[in-house]
mmCIF file with all atom_site columns, C-alpha atoms and ligand atoms in Angstrom:
data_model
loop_
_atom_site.group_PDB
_atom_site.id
_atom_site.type_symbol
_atom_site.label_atom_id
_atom_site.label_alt_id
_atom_site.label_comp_id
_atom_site.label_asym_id
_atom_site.label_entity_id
_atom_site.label_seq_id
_atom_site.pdbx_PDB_ins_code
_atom_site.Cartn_x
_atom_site.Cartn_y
_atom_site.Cartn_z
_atom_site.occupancy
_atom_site.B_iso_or_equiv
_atom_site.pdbx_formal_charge
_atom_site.auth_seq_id
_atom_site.auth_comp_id
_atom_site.auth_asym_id
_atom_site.auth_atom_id
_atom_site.pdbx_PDB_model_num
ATOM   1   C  CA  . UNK A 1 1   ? 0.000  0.000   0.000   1.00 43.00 ? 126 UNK A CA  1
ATOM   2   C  CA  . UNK A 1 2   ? 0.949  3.497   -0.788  1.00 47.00 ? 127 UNK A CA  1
ATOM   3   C  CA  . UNK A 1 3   ? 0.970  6.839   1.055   1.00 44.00 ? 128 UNK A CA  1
ATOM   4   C  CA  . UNK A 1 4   ? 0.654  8.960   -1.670  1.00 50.00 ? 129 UNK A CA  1
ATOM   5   C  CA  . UNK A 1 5   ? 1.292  12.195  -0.331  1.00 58.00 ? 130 UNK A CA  1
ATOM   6   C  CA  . UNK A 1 6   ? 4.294  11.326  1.049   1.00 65.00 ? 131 UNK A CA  1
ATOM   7   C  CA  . UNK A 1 7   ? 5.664  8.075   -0.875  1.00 83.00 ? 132 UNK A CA  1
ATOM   8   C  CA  . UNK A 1 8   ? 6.642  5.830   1.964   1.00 92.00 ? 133 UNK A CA  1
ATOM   9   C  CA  . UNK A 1 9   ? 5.784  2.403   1.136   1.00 93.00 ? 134 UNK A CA  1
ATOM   10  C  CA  . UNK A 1 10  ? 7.003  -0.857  2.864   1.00 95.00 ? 135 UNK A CA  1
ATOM   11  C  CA  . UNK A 1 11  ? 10.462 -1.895  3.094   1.00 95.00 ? 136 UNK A CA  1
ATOM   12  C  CA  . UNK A 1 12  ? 11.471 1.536   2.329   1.00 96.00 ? 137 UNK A CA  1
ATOM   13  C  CA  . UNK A 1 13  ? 14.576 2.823   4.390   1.00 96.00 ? 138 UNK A CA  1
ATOM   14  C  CA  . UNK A 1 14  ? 13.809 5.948   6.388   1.00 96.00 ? 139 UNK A CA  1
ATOM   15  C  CA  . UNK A 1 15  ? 14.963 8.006   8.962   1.00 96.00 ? 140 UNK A CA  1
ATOM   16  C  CA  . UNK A 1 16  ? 12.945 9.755   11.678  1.00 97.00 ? 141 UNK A CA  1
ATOM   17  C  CA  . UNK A 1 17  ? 13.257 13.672  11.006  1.00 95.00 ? 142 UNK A CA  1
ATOM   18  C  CA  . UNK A 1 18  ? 11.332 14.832  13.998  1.00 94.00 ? 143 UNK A CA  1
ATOM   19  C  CA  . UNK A 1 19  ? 10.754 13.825  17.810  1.00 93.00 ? 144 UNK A CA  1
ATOM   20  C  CA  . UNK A 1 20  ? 11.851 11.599  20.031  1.00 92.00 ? 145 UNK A CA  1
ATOM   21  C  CA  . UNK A 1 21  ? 13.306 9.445   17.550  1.00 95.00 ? 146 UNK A CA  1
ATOM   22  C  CA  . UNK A 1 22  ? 15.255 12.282  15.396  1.00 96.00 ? 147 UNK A CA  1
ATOM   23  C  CA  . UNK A 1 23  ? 17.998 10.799  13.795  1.00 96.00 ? 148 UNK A CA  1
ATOM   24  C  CA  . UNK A 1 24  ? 17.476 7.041   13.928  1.00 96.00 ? 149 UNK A CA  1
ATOM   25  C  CA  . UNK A 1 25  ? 16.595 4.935   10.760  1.00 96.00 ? 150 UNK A CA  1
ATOM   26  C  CA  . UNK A 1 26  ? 15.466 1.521   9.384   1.00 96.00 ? 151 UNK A CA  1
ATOM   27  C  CA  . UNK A 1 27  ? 13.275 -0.237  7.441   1.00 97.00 ? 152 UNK A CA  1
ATOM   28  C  CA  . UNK A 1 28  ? 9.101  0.817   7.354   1.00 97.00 ? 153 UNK A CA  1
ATOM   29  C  CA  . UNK A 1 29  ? 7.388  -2.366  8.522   1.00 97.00 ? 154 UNK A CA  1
ATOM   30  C  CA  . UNK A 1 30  ? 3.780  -1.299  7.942   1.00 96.00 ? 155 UNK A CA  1
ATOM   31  C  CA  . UNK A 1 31  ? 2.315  1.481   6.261   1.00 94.00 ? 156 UNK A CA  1
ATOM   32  C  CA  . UNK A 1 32  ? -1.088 2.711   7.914   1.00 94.00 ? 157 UNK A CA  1
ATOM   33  C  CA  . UNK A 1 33  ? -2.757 4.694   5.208   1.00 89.00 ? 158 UNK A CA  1
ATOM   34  C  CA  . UNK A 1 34  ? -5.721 5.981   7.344   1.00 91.00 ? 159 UNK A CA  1
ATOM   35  C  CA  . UNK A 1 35  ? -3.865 7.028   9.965   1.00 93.00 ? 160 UNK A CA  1
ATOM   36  C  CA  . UNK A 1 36  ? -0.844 8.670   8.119   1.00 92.00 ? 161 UNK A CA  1
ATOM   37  C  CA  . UNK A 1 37  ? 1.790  7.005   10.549  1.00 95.00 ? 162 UNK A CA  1
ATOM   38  C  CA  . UNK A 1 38  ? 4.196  4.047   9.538   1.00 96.00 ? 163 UNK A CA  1
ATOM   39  C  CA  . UNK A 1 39  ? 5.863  0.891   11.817  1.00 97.00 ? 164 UNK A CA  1
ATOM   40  C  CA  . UNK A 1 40  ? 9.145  1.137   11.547  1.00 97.00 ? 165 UNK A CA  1
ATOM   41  C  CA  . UNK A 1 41  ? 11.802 -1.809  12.590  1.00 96.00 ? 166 UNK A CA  1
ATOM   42  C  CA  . UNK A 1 42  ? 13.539 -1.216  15.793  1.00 94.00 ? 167 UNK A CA  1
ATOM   43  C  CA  . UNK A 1 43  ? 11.792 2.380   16.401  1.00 95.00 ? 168 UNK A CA  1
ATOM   44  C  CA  . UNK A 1 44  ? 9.940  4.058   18.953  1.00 95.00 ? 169 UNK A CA  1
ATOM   45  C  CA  . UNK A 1 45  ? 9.765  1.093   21.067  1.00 92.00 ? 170 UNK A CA  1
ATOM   46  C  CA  . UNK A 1 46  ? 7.480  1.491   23.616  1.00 91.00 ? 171 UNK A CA  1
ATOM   47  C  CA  . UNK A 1 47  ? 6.851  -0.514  26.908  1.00 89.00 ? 172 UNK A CA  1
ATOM   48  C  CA  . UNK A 1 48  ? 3.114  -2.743  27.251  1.00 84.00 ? 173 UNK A CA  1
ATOM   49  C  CA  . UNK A 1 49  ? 1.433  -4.009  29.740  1.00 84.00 ? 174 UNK A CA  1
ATOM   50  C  CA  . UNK A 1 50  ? 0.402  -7.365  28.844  1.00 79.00 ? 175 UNK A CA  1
ATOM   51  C  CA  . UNK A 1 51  ? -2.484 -9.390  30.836  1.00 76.00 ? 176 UNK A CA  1
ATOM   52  C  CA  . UNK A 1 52  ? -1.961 -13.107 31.852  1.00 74.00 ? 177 UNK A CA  1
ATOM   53  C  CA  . UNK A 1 53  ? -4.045 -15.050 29.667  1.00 68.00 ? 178 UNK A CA  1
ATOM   54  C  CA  . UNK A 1 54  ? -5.890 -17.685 32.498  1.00 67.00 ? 179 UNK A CA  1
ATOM   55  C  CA  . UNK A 1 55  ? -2.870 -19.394 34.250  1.00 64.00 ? 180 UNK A CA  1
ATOM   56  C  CA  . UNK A 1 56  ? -0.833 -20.283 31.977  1.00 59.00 ? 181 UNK A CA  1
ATOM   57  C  CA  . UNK A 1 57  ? 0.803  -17.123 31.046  1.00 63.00 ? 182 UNK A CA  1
ATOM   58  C  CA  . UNK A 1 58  ? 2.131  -14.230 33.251  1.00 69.00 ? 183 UNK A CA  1
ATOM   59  C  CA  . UNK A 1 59  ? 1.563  -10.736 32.901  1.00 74.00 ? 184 UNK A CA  1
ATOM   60  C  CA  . UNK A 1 60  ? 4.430  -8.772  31.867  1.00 84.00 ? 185 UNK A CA  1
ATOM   61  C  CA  . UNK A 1 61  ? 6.089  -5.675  30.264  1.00 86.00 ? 186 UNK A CA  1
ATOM   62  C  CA  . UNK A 1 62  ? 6.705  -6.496  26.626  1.00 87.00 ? 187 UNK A CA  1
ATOM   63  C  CA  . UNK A 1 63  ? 8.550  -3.832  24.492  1.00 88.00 ? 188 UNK A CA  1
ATOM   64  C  CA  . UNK A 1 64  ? 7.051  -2.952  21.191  1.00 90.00 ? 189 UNK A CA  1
ATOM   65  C  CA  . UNK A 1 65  ? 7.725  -0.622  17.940  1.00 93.00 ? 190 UNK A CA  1
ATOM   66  C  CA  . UNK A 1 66  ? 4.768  2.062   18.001  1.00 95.00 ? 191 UNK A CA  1
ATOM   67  C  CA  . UNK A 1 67  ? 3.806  3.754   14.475  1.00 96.00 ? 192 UNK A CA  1
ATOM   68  C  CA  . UNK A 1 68  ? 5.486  7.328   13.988  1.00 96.00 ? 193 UNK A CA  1
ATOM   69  C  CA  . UNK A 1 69  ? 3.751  9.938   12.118  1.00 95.00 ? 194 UNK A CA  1
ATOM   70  C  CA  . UNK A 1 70  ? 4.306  9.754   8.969   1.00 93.00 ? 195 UNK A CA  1
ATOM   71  C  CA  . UNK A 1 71  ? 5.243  13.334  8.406   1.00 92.00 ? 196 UNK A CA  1
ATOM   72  C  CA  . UNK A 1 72  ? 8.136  12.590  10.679  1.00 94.00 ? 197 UNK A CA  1
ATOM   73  C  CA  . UNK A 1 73  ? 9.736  10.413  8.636   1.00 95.00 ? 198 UNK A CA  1
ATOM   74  C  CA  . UNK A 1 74  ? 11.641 10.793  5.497   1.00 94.00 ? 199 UNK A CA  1
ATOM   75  C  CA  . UNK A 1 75  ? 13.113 8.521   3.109   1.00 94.00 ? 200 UNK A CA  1
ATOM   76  C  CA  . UNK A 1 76  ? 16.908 7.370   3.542   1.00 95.00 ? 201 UNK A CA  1
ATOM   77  C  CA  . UNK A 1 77  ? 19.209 7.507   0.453   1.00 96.00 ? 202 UNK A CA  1
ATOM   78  C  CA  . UNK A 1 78  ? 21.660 5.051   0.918   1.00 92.00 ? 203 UNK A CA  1
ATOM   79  C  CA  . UNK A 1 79  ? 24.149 6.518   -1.853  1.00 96.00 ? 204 UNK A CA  1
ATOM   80  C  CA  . UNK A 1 80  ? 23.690 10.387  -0.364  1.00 97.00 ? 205 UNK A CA  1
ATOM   81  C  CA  . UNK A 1 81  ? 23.602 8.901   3.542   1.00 93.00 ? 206 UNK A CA  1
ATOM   82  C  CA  . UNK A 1 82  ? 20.642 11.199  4.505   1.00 93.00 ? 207 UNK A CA  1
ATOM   83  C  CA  . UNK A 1 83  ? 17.262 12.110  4.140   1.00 94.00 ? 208 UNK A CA  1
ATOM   84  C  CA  . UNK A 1 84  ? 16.210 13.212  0.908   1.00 94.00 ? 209 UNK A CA  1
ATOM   85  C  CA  . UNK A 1 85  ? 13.293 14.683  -1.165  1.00 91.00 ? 210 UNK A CA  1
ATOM   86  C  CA  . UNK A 1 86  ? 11.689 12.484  -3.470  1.00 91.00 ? 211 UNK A CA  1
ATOM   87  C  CA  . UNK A 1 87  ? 10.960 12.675  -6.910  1.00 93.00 ? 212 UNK A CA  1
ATOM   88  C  CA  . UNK A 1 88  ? 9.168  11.050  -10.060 1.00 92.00 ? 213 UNK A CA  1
ATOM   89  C  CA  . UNK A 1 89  ? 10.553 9.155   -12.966 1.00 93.00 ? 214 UNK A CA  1
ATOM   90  C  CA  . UNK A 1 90  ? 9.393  7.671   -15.955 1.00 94.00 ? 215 UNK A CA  1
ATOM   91  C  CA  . UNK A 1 91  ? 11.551 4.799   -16.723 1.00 92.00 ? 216 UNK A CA  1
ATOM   92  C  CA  . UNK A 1 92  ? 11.584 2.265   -19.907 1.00 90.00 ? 217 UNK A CA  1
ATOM   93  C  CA  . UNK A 1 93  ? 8.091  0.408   -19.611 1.00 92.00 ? 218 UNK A CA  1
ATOM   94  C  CA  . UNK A 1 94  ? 6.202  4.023   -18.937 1.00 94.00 ? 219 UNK A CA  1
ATOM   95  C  CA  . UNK A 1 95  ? 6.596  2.811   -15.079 1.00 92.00 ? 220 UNK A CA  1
ATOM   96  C  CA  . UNK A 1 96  ? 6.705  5.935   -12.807 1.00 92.00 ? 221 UNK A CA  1
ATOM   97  C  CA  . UNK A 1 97  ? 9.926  4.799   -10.274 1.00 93.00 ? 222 UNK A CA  1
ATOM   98  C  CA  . UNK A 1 98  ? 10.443 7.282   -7.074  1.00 94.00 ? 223 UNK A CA  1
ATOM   99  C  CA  . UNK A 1 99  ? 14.197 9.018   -7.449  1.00 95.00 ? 224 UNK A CA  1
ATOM   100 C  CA  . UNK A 1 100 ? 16.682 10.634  -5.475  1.00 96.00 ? 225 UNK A CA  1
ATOM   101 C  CA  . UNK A 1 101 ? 16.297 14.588  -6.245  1.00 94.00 ? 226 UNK A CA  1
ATOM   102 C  CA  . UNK A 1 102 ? 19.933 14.757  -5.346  1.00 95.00 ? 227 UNK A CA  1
ATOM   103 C  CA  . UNK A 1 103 ? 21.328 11.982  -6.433  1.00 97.00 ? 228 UNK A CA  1
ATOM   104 C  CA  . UNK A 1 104 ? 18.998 10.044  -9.151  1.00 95.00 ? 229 UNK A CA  1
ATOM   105 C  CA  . UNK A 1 105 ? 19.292 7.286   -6.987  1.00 95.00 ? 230 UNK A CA  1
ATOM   106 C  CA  . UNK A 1 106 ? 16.123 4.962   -8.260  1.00 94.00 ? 231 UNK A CA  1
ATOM   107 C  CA  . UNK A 1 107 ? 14.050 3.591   -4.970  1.00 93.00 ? 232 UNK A CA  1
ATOM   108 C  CA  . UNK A 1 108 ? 11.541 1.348   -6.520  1.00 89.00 ? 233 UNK A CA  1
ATOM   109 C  CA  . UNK A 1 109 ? 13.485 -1.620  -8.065  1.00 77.00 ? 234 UNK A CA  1
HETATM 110 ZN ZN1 . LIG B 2 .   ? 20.609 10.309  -3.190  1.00 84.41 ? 167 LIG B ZN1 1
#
């Protein structure tokens, strides 16, 4: 699934450009459209309370990645080592690819 207005799709390599996170990246695990926020691996962990299910389990804290706004988030170039702007290509096939503005790097393989 896309974001549209703001091209983040899964498996993409970001980096958090705002809040608690600032500064971190990895790889978007889940896109949430509706909701304009992405799961992202290893970020903005958060700590849960989980209930004992009956007796076999015991409650617990269980640590957790939380979805970041998207807006907070930008895509990582890996051959310009920061967060970049995206833009639109046509490649051979008439497929619109997502680019590097700085670099050309091509994101969509
Ligand atoms: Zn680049």
């Amino acid at each position: 699934m896309i974001v549209a207005k703001y091209h983040i799709k899964k498996n993409d390599l970001v980096m958090v450009t705002n809040g608690r996170e600032k500064g971190k990246s990895g790889r978007v695990l889940r896109v949430f459209p509706e909701k304009e926020k992405v799961l992202i691996e290893k970020i903005n962990f958060v700590k849960r309370h989980s209930r004992p299910h009956g007796q076999q389990r015991q409650g617990g804290i269980i640590e957790k990645e939380a979805p970041l706004a998207v807006s907070n988030v930008m895509l990582l170039c890996e051959k310009c080592n920061k967060p970049v702007r995206i833009g639109h290509r046509i490649v051979e096939g008439g497929k619109k690819v997502r680019v590097c503005r700085k670099c050309g790097e091509i994101f969509d393989k």
